[in-house]
XYZ file of C-alpha atoms in Angstrom:
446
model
C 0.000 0.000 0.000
C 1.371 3.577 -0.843
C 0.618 5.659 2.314
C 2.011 8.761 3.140
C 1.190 11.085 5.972
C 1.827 15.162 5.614
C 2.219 16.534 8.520
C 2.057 20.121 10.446
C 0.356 21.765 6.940
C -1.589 24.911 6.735
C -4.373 23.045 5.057
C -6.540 25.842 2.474
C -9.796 24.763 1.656
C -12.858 25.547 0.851
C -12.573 29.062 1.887
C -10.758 28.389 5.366
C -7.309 27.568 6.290
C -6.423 25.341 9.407
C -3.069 23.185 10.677
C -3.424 19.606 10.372
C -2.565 16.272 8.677
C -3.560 15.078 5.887
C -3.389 10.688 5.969
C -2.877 9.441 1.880
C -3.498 5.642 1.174
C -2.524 4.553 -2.318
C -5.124 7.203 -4.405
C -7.025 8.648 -1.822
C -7.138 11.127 1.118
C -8.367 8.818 4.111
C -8.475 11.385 6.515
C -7.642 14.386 7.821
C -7.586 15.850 11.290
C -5.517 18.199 13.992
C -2.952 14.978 14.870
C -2.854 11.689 12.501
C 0.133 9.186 13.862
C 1.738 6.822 11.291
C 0.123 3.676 11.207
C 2.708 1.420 9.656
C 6.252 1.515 9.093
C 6.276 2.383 5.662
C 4.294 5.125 5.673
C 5.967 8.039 4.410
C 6.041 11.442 6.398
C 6.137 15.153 5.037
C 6.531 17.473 7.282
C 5.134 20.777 5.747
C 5.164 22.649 8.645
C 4.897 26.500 7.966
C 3.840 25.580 4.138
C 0.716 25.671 2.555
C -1.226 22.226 1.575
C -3.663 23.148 -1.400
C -5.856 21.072 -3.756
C -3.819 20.647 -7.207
C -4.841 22.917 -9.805
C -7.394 22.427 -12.328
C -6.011 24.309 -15.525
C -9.213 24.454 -17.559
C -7.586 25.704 -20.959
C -4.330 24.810 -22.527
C -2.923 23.649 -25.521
C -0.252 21.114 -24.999
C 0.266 20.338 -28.904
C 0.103 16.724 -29.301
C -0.721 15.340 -31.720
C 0.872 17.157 -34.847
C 2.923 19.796 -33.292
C 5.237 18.438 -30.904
C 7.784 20.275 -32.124
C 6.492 22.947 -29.667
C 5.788 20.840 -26.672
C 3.672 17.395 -26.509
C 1.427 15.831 -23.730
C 4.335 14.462 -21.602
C 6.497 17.680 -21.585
C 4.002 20.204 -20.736
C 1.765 18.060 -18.075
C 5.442 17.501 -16.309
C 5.862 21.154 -16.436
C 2.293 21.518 -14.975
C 3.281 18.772 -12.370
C 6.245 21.294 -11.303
C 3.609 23.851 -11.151
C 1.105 22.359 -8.789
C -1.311 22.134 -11.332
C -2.067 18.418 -11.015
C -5.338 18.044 -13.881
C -5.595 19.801 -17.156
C -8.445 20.252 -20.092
C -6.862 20.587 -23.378
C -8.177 22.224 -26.357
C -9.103 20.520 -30.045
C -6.608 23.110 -32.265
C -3.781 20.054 -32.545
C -2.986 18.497 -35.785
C -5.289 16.945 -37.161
C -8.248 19.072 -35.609
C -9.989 17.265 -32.909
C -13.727 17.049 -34.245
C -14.491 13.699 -34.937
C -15.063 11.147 -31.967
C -12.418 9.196 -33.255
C -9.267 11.659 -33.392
C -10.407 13.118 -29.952
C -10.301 9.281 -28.708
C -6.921 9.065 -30.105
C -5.750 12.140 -27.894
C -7.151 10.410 -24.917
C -4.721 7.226 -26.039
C -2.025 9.100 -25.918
C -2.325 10.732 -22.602
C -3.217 7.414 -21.266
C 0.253 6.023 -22.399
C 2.057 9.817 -21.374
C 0.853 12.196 -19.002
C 2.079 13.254 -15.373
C -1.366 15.035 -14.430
C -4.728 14.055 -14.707
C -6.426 14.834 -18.509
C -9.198 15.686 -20.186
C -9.731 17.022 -23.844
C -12.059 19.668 -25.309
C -14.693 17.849 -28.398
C -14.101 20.828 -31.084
C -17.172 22.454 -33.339
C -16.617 22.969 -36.587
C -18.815 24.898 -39.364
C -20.223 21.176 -40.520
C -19.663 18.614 -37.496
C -22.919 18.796 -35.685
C -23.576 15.161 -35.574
C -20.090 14.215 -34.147
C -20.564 16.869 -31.624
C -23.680 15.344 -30.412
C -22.280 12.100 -29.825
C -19.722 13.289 -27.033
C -19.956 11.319 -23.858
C -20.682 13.923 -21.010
C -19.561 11.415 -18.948
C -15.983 11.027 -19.772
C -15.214 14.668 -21.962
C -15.156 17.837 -20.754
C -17.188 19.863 -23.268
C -17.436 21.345 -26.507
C -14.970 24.157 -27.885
C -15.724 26.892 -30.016
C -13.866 29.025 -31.704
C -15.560 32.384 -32.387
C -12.804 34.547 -33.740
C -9.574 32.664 -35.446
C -6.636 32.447 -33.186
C -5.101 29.206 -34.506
C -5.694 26.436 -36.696
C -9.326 26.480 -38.878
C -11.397 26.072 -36.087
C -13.206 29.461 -36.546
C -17.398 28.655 -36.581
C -18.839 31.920 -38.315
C -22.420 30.209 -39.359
C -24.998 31.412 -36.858
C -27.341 29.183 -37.706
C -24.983 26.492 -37.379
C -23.957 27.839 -33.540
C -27.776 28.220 -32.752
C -28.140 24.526 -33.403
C -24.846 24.012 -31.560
C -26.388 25.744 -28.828
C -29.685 24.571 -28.707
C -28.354 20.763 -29.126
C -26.177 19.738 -26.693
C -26.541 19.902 -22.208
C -22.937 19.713 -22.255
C -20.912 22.608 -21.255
C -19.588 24.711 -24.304
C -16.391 26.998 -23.679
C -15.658 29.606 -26.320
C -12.396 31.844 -27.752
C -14.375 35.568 -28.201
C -13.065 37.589 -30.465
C -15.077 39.057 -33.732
C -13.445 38.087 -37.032
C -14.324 40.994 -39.173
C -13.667 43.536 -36.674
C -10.012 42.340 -36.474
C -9.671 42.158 -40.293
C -10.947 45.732 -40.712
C -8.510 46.465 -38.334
C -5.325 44.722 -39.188
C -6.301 46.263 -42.920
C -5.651 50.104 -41.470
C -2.279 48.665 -39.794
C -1.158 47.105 -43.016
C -1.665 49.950 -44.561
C 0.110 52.454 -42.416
C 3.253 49.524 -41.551
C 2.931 47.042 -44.158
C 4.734 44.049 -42.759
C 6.721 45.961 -40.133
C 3.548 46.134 -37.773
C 4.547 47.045 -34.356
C 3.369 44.105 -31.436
C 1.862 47.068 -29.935
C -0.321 47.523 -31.883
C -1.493 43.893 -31.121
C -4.308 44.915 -28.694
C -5.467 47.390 -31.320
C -6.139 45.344 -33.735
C -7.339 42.454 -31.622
C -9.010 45.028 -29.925
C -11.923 46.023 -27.053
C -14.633 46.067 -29.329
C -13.462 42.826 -30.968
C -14.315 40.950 -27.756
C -17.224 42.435 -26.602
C -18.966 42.060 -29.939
C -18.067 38.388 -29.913
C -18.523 37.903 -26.505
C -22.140 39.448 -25.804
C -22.967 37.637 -28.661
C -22.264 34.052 -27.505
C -24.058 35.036 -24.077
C -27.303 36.813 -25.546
C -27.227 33.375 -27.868
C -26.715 31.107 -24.809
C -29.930 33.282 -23.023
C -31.492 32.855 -25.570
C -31.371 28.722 -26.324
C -30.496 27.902 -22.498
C -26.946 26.719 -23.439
C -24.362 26.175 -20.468
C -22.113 28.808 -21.395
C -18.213 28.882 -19.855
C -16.159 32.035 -21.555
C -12.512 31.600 -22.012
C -10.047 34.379 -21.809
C -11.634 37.188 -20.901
C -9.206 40.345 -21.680
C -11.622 43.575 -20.928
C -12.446 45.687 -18.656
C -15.801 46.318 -21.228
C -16.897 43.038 -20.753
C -17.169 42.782 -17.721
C -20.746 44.478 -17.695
C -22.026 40.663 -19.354
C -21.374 39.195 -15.925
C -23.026 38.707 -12.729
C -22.143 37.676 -9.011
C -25.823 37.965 -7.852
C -26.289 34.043 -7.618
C -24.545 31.092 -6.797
C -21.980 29.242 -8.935
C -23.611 26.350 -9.056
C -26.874 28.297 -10.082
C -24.773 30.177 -12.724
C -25.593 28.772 -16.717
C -22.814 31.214 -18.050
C -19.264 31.375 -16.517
C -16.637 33.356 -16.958
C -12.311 32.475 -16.892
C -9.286 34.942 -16.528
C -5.896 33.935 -17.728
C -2.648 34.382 -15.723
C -1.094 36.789 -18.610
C -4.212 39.044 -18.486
C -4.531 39.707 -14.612
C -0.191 40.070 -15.033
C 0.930 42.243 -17.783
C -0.420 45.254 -20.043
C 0.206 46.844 -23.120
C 3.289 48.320 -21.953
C 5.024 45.418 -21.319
C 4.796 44.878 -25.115
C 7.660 47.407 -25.119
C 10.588 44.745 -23.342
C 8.692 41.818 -24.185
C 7.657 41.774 -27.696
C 5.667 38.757 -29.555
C 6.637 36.744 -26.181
C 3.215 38.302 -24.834
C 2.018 37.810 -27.949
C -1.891 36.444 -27.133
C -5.710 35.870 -28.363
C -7.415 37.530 -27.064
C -4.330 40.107 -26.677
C -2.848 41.655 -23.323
C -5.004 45.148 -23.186
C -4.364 48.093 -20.939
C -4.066 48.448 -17.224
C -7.257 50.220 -16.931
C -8.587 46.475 -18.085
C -6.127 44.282 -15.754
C -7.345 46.319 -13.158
C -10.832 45.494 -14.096
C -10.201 42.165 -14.728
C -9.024 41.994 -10.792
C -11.906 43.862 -10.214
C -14.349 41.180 -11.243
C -12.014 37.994 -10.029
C -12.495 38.777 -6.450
C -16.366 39.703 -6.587
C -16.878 36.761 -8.267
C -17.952 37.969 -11.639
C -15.031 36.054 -13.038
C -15.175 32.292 -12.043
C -11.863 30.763 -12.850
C -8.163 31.795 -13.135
C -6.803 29.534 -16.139
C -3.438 29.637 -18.037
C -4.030 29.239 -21.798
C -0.846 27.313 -21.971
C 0.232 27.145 -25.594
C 3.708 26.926 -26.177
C 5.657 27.741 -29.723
C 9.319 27.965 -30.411
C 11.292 31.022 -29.525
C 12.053 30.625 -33.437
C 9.059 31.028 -34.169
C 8.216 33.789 -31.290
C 11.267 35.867 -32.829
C 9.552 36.335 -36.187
C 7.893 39.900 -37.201
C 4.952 40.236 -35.344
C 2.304 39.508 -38.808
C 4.028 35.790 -39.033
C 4.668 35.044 -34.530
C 2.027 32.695 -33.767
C -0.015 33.861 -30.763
C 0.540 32.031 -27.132
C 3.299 31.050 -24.768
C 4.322 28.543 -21.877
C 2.082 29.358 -18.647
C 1.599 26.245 -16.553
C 4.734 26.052 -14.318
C 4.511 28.971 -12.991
C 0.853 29.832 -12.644
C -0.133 29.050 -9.319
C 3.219 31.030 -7.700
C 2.073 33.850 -10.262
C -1.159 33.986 -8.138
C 0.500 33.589 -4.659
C 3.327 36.962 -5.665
C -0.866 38.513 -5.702
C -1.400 37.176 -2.386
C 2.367 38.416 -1.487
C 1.205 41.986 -2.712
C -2.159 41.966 -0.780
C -3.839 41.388 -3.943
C -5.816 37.852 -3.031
C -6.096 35.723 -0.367
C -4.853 32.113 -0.353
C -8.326 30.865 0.049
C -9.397 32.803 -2.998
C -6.964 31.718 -5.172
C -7.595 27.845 -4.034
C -11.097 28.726 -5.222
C -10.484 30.198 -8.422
C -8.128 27.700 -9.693
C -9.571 24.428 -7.919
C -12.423 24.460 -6.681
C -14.207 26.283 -9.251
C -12.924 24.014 -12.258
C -14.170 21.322 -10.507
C -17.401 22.006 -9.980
C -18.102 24.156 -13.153
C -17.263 21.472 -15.146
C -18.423 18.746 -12.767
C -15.578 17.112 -11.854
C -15.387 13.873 -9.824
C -13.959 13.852 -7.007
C -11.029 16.179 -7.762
C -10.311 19.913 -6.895
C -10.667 19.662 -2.653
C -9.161 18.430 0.432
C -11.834 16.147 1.463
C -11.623 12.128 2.615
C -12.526 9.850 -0.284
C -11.468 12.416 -2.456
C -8.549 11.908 -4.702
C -5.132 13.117 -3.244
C -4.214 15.699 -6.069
C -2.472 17.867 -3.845
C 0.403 20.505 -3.957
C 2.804 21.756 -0.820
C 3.949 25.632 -1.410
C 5.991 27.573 0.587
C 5.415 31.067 0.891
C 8.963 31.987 1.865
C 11.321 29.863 -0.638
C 12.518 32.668 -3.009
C 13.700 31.358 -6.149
C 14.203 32.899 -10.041
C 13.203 31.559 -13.484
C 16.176 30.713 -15.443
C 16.015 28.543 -18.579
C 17.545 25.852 -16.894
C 14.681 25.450 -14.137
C 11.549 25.796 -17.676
C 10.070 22.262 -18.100
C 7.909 23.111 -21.031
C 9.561 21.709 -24.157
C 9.845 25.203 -25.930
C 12.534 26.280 -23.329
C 11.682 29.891 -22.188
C 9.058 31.438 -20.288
C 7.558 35.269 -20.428
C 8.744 34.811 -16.688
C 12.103 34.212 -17.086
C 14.461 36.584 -14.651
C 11.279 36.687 -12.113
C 12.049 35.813 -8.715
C 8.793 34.559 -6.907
C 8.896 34.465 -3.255
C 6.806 30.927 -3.054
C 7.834 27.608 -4.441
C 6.001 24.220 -5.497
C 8.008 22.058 -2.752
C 5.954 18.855 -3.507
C 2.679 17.746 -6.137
C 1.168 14.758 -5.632
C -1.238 13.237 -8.252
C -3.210 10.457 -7.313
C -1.685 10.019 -4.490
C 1.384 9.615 -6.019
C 4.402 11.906 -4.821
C 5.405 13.016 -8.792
C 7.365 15.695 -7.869
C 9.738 17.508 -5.167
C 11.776 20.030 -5.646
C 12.621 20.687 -9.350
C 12.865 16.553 -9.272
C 10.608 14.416 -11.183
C 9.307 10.692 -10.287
C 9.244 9.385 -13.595
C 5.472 7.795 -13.149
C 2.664 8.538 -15.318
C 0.488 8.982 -12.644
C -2.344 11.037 -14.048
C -5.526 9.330 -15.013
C -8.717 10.538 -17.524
C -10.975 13.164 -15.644
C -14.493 12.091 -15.288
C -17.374 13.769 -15.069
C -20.688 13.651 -12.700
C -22.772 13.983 -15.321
């Protein structure tokens, strides 16, 4: 039997945190209390005293790039990265290569995870113009929803038929997460830019043309079309401060139809940064302003904004050094989201229990999750051990995502991931992997 025993942790759930012990045995969390004492003599003991024991992350959106683009990072690279991160469970999106919209490619995804990853998986059924009838045979049971692509970031994904997304809508029970952005608002755009730069356009220019009004139009679209059929709305991304009008904290989550997620780069940087950092905060939806991080923080902590996700989608620096018309859109995220959040809770920003419930709890039960995102007995022990006051700086040789470099690199973050644990497994310690495959396929009580 695998048993371990943490010991002396500040335990942070479901909005409180308390010192305790937390009792593993093989996947589970058996119990948890003031004092546990070793039962056996091969139980293993962590003593986390003065560190924080939190639920593993649920990253609800990244692209990991497998299959078809592994060149940029593939399903064993970035979950290990992820691992390292304390983010211990991970939906991925359909815009690999080829596409995932029939049943049978996205089964083939869920094959290879089964055979690669470090954290627990799920993957995203994609909508296309013309795929209704695969969409509608998705298993709620064992996939985490269907992704749509309203403006086009990558890939041909884009679904621009509105009678085709009112059937979409009106079809299927299942959660359905869109990318907002409005296609022809960024063409007419990028045509003025073109015209003024040709092909030297400047990156900052990048929230212009992928601009405000780009996202709202998209955005209050999806949401008056999800009123309108009853549709269990989640929207990705969200970059504006405009936007924020579309969302409410007046009831309860689990009362909520449409949902709302933040991304690490949006509630981080802003336009400025484009200055020192170039097409390395190159994203879709693109970094605004501060007046719109600030917002964005704004809405996070009164709960107009739901979940704090990454967006992990890694590309070459190569490819990340081109002029900014031909650098693909995206970066590396996952490692170093959850000490992102706790520099916040450093600066006053959030609390601990907040964050916890952004970027665990929430996941879980927005999309349903069994038996994941908490520190509760019979649950399964995805957990992470952070401390607080372990300074330590990004350099490339500390990046685990396959594309080597980070929009974080040079940061020093006070807190560290000390230990993740997936499934009870100990995968990780201290920039040290146990090479185990330990995550399994998410289900879903549904």
């Amino acid at each position: 039997m695998n048993t371990i025993l943490i010991k002396n942790a500040k335990i942070v759930n479901e909005g409180i945190v308390f010192e305790g012990d937390v009792l593993i045995e093989n996947e589970f969390i058996v119990e948890i209390a003031t004092s546990i004492s070793a039962k056996s003599a091969d139980c293993k003991i962590i003593d986390a005293e003065g560190n924080f024991l939190i639920p593993g992350a649920i990253d609800d959106q990244v692209h990991f790039r497998e299959p078809g683009l592994t060149h940029k990072g593939d399903i064993a690279s970035e979950s290990r990265a992820a691992i390292a991160g304390g983010i211990t469970s991970f939906i991925e999106q359909p815009n690999t290569v080829p596409n995932a919209v029939t049943q049978e490619i996205l089964e083939q995804k869920y094959q290879i995870a089964s055979e690669k990853s470090y954290a627990n998986y799920s993957f995203m059924m994609g909508a296309t113009n013309d795929n209704l009838d695969e969409v509608l045979k998705t298993n709620p049971k064992n996939v985490a929803g269907i992704k749509i692509f309203l403006g086009s970031s990558t890939g041909n994904m884009l679904v621009d038929n509105e009678a085709v997304l009112e059937r979409i809508f009106s079809s299927t029970s299942m959660l359905i997460a869109v990318h907002c952005e409005d296609e022809h608002t960024i063409k007419n755009n990028l045509e003025k830019y073109v015209a003024e730069f040709g092909e030297d356009i400047p990156v900052q220019a990048h929230h212009l043309i992928r601009s405000e009004e780009s996202c709202y139009i998209s955005s209050s679209k999806a949401i008056a079309l999800a009123k309108k059929t009853g549709a269990r709305l989640h929207v990705f991304h969200l970059s504006t401060a405009k936007e924020m009008t579309l969302f409410t904290n007046k009831i309860p989550l689990e009362d909520k139809k449409i949902t709302a997620e933040v991304c690490i780069h949006h509630l981080w940087f802003t336009n400025k940064d484009y200055e020192t950092k170039g097409n390395l905060i190159k994203w879709n939806p693109a970094i605004k302003t501060e007046t719109d991080r600030d917002a964005l923080w704004e809405a996070l902590l009164d709960d107009r904004i739901d979940v704090i996700a990454t967006d992990h989608a890694p590309h070459t620096l190569e490819e990340k050094q081109q002029k900014y018309l031909k650098a693909p859109s995206g970066g590396p995220l996952v490692q170093h989201a959850v000490v992102v959040m706790f520099e916040a809770f450093h600066q006053g920003k959030i609390s601990v229990e907040k964050i916890v419930e952004k970027m665990a709890h929430n996941p879980a039960k927005i999309f349903k999750i069994e038996k994941r995102g908490f520190i509760k007995v019979g649950y399964y022990a995805d957990l992470a051990i952070l401390n607080p006051g372990l300074p330590w700086t990004v350099k490339k040789e500390n990046i685990f995502a396959k594309c080597g470099w980070s929009p974080f690199e040079d940061v020093t973050f006070k807190s560290r991931i000390t230990h993740t644990f997936v499934n009870g497994q100990l995968v990780y310690h201290n920039f040290n992997f146990k090479e185990i495959q330990a995550g399994h396929r998410l289900l879903f009580n549904r």
